[in-house]
mmCIF file of C-alpha atoms in Angstrom:
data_model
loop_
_atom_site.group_PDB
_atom_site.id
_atom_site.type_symbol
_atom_site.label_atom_id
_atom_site.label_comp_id
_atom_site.label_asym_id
_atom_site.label_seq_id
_atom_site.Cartn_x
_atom_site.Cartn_y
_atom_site.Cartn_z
ATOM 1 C CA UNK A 375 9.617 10.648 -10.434
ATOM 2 C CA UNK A 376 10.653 8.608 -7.382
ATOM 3 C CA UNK A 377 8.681 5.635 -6.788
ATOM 4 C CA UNK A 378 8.030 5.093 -3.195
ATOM 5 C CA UNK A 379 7.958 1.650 -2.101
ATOM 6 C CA UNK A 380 5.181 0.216 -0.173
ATOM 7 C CA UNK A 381 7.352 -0.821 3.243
ATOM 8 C CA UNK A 382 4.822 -3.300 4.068
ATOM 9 C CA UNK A 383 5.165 -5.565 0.971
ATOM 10 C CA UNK A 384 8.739 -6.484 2.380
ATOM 11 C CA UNK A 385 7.284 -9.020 5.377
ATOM 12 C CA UNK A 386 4.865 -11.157 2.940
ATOM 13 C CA UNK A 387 4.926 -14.652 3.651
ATOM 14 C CA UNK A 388 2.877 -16.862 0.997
ATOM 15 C CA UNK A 389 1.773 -19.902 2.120
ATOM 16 C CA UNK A 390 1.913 -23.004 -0.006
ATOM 17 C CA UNK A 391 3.043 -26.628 -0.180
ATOM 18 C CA UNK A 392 6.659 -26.422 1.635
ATOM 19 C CA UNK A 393 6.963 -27.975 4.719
ATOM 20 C CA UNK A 394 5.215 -26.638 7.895
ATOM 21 C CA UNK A 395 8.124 -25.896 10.353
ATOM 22 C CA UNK A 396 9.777 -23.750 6.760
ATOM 23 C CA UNK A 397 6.982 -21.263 6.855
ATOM 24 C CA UNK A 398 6.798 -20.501 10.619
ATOM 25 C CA UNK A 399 11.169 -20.094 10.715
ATOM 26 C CA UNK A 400 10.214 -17.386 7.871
ATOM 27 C CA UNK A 401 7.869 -15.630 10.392
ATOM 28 C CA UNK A 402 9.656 -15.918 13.336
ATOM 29 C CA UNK A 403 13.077 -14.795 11.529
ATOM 30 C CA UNK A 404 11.010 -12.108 9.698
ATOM 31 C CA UNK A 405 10.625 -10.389 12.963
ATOM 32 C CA UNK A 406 13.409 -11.547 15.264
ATOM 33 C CA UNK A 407 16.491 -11.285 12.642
ATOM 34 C CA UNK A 408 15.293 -8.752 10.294
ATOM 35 C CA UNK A 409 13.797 -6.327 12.322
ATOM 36 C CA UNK A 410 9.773 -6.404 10.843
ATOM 37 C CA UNK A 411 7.321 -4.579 12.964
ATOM 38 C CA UNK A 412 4.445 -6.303 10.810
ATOM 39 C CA UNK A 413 4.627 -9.448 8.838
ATOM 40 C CA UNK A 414 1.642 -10.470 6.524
ATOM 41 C CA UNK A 415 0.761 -14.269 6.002
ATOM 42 C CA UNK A 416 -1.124 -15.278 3.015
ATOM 43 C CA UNK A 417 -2.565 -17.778 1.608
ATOM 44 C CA UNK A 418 -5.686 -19.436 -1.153
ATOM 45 C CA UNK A 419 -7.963 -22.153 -1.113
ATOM 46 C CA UNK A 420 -6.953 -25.400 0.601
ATOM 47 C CA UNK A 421 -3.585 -23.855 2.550
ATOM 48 C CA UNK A 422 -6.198 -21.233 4.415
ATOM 49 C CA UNK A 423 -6.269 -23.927 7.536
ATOM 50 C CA UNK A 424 -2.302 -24.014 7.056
ATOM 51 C CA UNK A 425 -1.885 -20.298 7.357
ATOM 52 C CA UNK A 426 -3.735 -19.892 10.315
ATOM 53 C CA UNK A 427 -2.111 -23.002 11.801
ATOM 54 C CA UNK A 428 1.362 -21.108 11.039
ATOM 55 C CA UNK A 429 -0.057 -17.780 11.823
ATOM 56 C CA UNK A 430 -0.743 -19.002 15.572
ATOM 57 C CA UNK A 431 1.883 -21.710 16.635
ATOM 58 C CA UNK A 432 4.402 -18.886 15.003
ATOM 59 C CA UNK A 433 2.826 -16.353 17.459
ATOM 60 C CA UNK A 434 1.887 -18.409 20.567
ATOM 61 C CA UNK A 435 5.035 -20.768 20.446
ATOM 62 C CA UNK A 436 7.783 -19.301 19.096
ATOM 63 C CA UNK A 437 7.069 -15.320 19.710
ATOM 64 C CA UNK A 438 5.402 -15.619 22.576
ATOM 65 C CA UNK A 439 4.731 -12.091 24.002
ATOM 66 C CA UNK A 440 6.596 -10.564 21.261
ATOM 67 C CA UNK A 441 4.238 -10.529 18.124
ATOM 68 C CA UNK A 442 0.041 -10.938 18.075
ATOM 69 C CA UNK A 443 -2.288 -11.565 14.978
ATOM 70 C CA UNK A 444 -4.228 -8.132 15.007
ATOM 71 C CA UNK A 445 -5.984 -8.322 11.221
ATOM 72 C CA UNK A 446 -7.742 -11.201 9.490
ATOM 73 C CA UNK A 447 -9.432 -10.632 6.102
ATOM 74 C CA UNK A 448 -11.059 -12.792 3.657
ATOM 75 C CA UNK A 449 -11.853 -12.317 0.112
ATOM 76 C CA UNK A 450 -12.608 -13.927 -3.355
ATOM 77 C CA UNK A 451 -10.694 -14.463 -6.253
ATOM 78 C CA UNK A 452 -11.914 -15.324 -9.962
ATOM 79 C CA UNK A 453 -10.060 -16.673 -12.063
ATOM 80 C CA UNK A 454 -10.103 -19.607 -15.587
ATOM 81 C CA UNK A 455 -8.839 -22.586 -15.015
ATOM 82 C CA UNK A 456 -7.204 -24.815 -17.677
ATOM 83 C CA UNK A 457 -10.430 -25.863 -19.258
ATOM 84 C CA UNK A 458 -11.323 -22.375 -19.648
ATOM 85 C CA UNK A 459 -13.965 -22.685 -16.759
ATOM 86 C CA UNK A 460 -14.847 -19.704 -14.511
ATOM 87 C CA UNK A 461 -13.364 -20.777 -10.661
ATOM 88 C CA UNK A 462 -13.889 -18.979 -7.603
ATOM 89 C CA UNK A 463 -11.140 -19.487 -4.794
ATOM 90 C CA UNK A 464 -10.799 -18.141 -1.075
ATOM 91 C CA UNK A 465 -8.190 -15.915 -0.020
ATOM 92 C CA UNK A 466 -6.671 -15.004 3.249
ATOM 93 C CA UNK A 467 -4.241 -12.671 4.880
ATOM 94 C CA UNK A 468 -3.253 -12.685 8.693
ATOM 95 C CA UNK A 469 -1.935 -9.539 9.765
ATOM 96 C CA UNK A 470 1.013 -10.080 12.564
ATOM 97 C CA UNK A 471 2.495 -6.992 14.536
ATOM 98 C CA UNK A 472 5.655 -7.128 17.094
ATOM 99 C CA UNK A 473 4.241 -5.935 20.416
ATOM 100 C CA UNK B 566 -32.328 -16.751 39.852
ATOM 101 C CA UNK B 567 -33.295 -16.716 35.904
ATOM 102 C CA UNK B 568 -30.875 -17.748 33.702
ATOM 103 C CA UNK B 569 -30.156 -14.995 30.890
ATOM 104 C CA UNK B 570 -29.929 -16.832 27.795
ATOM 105 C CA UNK B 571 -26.964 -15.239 25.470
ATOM 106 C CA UNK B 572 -28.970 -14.759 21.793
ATOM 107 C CA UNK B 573 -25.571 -14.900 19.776
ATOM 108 C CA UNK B 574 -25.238 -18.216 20.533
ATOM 109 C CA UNK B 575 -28.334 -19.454 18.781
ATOM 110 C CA UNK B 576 -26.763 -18.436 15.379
ATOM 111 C CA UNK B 577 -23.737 -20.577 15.549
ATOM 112 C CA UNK B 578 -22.740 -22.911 12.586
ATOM 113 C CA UNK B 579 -20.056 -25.270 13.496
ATOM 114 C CA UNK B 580 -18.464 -26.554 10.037
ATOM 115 C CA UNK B 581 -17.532 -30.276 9.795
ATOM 116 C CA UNK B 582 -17.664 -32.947 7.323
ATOM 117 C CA UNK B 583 -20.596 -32.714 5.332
ATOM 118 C CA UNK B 584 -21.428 -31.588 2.264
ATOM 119 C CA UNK B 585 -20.506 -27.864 1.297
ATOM 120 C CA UNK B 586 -23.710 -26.404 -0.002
ATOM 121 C CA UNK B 587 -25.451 -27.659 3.522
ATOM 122 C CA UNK B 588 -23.062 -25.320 5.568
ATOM 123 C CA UNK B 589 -24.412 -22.596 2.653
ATOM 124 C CA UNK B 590 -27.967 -23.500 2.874
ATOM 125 C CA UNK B 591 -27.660 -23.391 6.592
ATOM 126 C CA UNK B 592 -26.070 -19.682 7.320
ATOM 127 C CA UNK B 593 -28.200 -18.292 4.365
ATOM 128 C CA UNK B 594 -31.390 -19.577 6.153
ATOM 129 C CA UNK B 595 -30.351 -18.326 9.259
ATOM 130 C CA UNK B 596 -30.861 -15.097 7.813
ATOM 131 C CA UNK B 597 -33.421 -15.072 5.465
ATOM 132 C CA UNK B 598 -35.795 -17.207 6.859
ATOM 133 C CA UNK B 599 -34.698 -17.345 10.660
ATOM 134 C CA UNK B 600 -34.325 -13.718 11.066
ATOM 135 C CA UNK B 601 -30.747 -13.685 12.564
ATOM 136 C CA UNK B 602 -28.799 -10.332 12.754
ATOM 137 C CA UNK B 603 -25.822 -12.171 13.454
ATOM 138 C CA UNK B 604 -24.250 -15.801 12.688
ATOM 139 C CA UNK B 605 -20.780 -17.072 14.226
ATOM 140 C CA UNK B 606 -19.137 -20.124 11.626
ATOM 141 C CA UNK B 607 -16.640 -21.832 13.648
ATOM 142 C CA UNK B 608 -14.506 -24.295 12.525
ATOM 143 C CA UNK B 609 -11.139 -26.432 13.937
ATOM 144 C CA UNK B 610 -8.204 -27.800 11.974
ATOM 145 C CA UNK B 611 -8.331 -28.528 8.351
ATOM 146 C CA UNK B 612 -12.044 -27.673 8.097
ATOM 147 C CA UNK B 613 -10.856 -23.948 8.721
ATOM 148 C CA UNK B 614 -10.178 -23.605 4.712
ATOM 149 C CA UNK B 615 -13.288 -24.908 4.361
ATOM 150 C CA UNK B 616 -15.148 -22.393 6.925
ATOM 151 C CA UNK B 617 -13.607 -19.542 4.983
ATOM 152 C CA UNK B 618 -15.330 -20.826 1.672
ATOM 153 C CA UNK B 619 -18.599 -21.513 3.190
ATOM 154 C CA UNK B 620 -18.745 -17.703 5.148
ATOM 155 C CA UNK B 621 -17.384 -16.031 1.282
ATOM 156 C CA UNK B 622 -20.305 -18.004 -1.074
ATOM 157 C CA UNK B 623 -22.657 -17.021 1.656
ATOM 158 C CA UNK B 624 -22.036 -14.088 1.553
ATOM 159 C CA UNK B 625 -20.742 -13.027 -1.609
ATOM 160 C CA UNK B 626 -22.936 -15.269 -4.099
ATOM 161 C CA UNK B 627 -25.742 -15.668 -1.860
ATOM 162 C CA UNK B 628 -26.610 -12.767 0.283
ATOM 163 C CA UNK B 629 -24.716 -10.437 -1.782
ATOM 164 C CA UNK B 630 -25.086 -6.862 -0.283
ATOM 165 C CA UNK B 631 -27.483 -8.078 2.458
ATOM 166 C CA UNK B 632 -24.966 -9.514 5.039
ATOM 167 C CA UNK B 633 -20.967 -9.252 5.214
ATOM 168 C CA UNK B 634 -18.457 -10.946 7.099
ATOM 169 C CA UNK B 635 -16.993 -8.336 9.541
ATOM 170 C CA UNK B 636 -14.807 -9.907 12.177
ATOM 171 C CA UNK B 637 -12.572 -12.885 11.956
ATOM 172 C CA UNK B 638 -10.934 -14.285 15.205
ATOM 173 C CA UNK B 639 -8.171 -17.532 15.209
ATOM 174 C CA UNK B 640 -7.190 -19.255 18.695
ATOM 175 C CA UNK B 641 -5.665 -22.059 19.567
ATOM 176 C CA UNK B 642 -7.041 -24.864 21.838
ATOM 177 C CA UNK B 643 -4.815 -27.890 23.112
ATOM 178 C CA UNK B 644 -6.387 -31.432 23.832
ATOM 179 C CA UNK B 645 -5.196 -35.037 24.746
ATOM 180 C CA UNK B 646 -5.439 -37.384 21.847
ATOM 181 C CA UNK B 647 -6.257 -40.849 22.010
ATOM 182 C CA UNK B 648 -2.391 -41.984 22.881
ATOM 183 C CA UNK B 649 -2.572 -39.632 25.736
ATOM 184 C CA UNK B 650 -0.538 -36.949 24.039
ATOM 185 C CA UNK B 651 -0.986 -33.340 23.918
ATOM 186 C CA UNK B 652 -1.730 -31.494 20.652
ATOM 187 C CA UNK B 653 -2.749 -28.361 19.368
ATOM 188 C CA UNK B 654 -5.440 -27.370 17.174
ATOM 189 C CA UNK B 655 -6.511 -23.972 15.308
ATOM 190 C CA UNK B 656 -10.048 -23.135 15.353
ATOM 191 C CA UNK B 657 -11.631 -19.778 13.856
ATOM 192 C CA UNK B 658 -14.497 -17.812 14.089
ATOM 193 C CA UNK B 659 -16.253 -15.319 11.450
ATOM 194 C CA UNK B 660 -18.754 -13.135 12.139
ATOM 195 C CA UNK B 661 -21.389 -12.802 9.390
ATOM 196 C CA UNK B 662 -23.886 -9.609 9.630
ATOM 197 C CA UNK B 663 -27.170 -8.799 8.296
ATOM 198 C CA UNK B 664 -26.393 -5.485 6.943
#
């Protein structure tokens, strides 16, 4: 059987503790130099305020007029931590299309 | 001339520094007790991550299957610091229903 591969999981960009300016190149190349029409930004817990800081200077600065955020969603993840305790974290994903 | 009052904006929880559980306490009373069909959390900068926690617990753990988060909006707004220099800021907005 052929496996058909989910074309949107190509442009995923997970947000974590790498420098700002890293993740918004990643966006902006995403749809200037590889041709996305829809890159997905990600992120959990504390880098939530990052992502949307990267979500909109890499949309209002750099791809001005090009790209817009046209999805936000929010969810909850449950998960142990080390000491075996029960932790609850937020989740986010920014949904970016080329205009 | 009267002055037509908008209603949405009497539900509005702006999320800053203090404790967690009083953002909670606050949107779940809005709705249980205050009778709101409707509450905007807004938030700026890094309290955005926290925003995102305070409108899933309320939700999820709190008013579980009686109000849901259904739209999500991110801007950006630019300001003059103290030096006199201009800077940007993300703010968001979720919109929390009585279902």
């Amino acid at each position: 059987m052929t496996e058909k591969k989910d074309r949107t999981d190509d442009h995923v960009v997970f947000i974590g503790s790498k420098p700002f300016m890293n993740y918004v190149t990643g966006v902006v190349m995403q749809f200037t130099t590889q041709g996305a029409k829809e890159v997905i930004i990600k992120a959990r817990g504390k880098f939530i305020s990052k992502a949307v800081d990267i979500a909109e200077v890499s949309t209002k600065r750099f791809l001005d007029k090009t790209a817009e955020i046209v999805e936000i969603k929010t969810d909850s993840e449950e998960f142990q931590n080390k000491e075996g305790k029960q932790v609850r974290v937020s989740t986010i994903e920014l949904k970016l299309i080329k205009k």
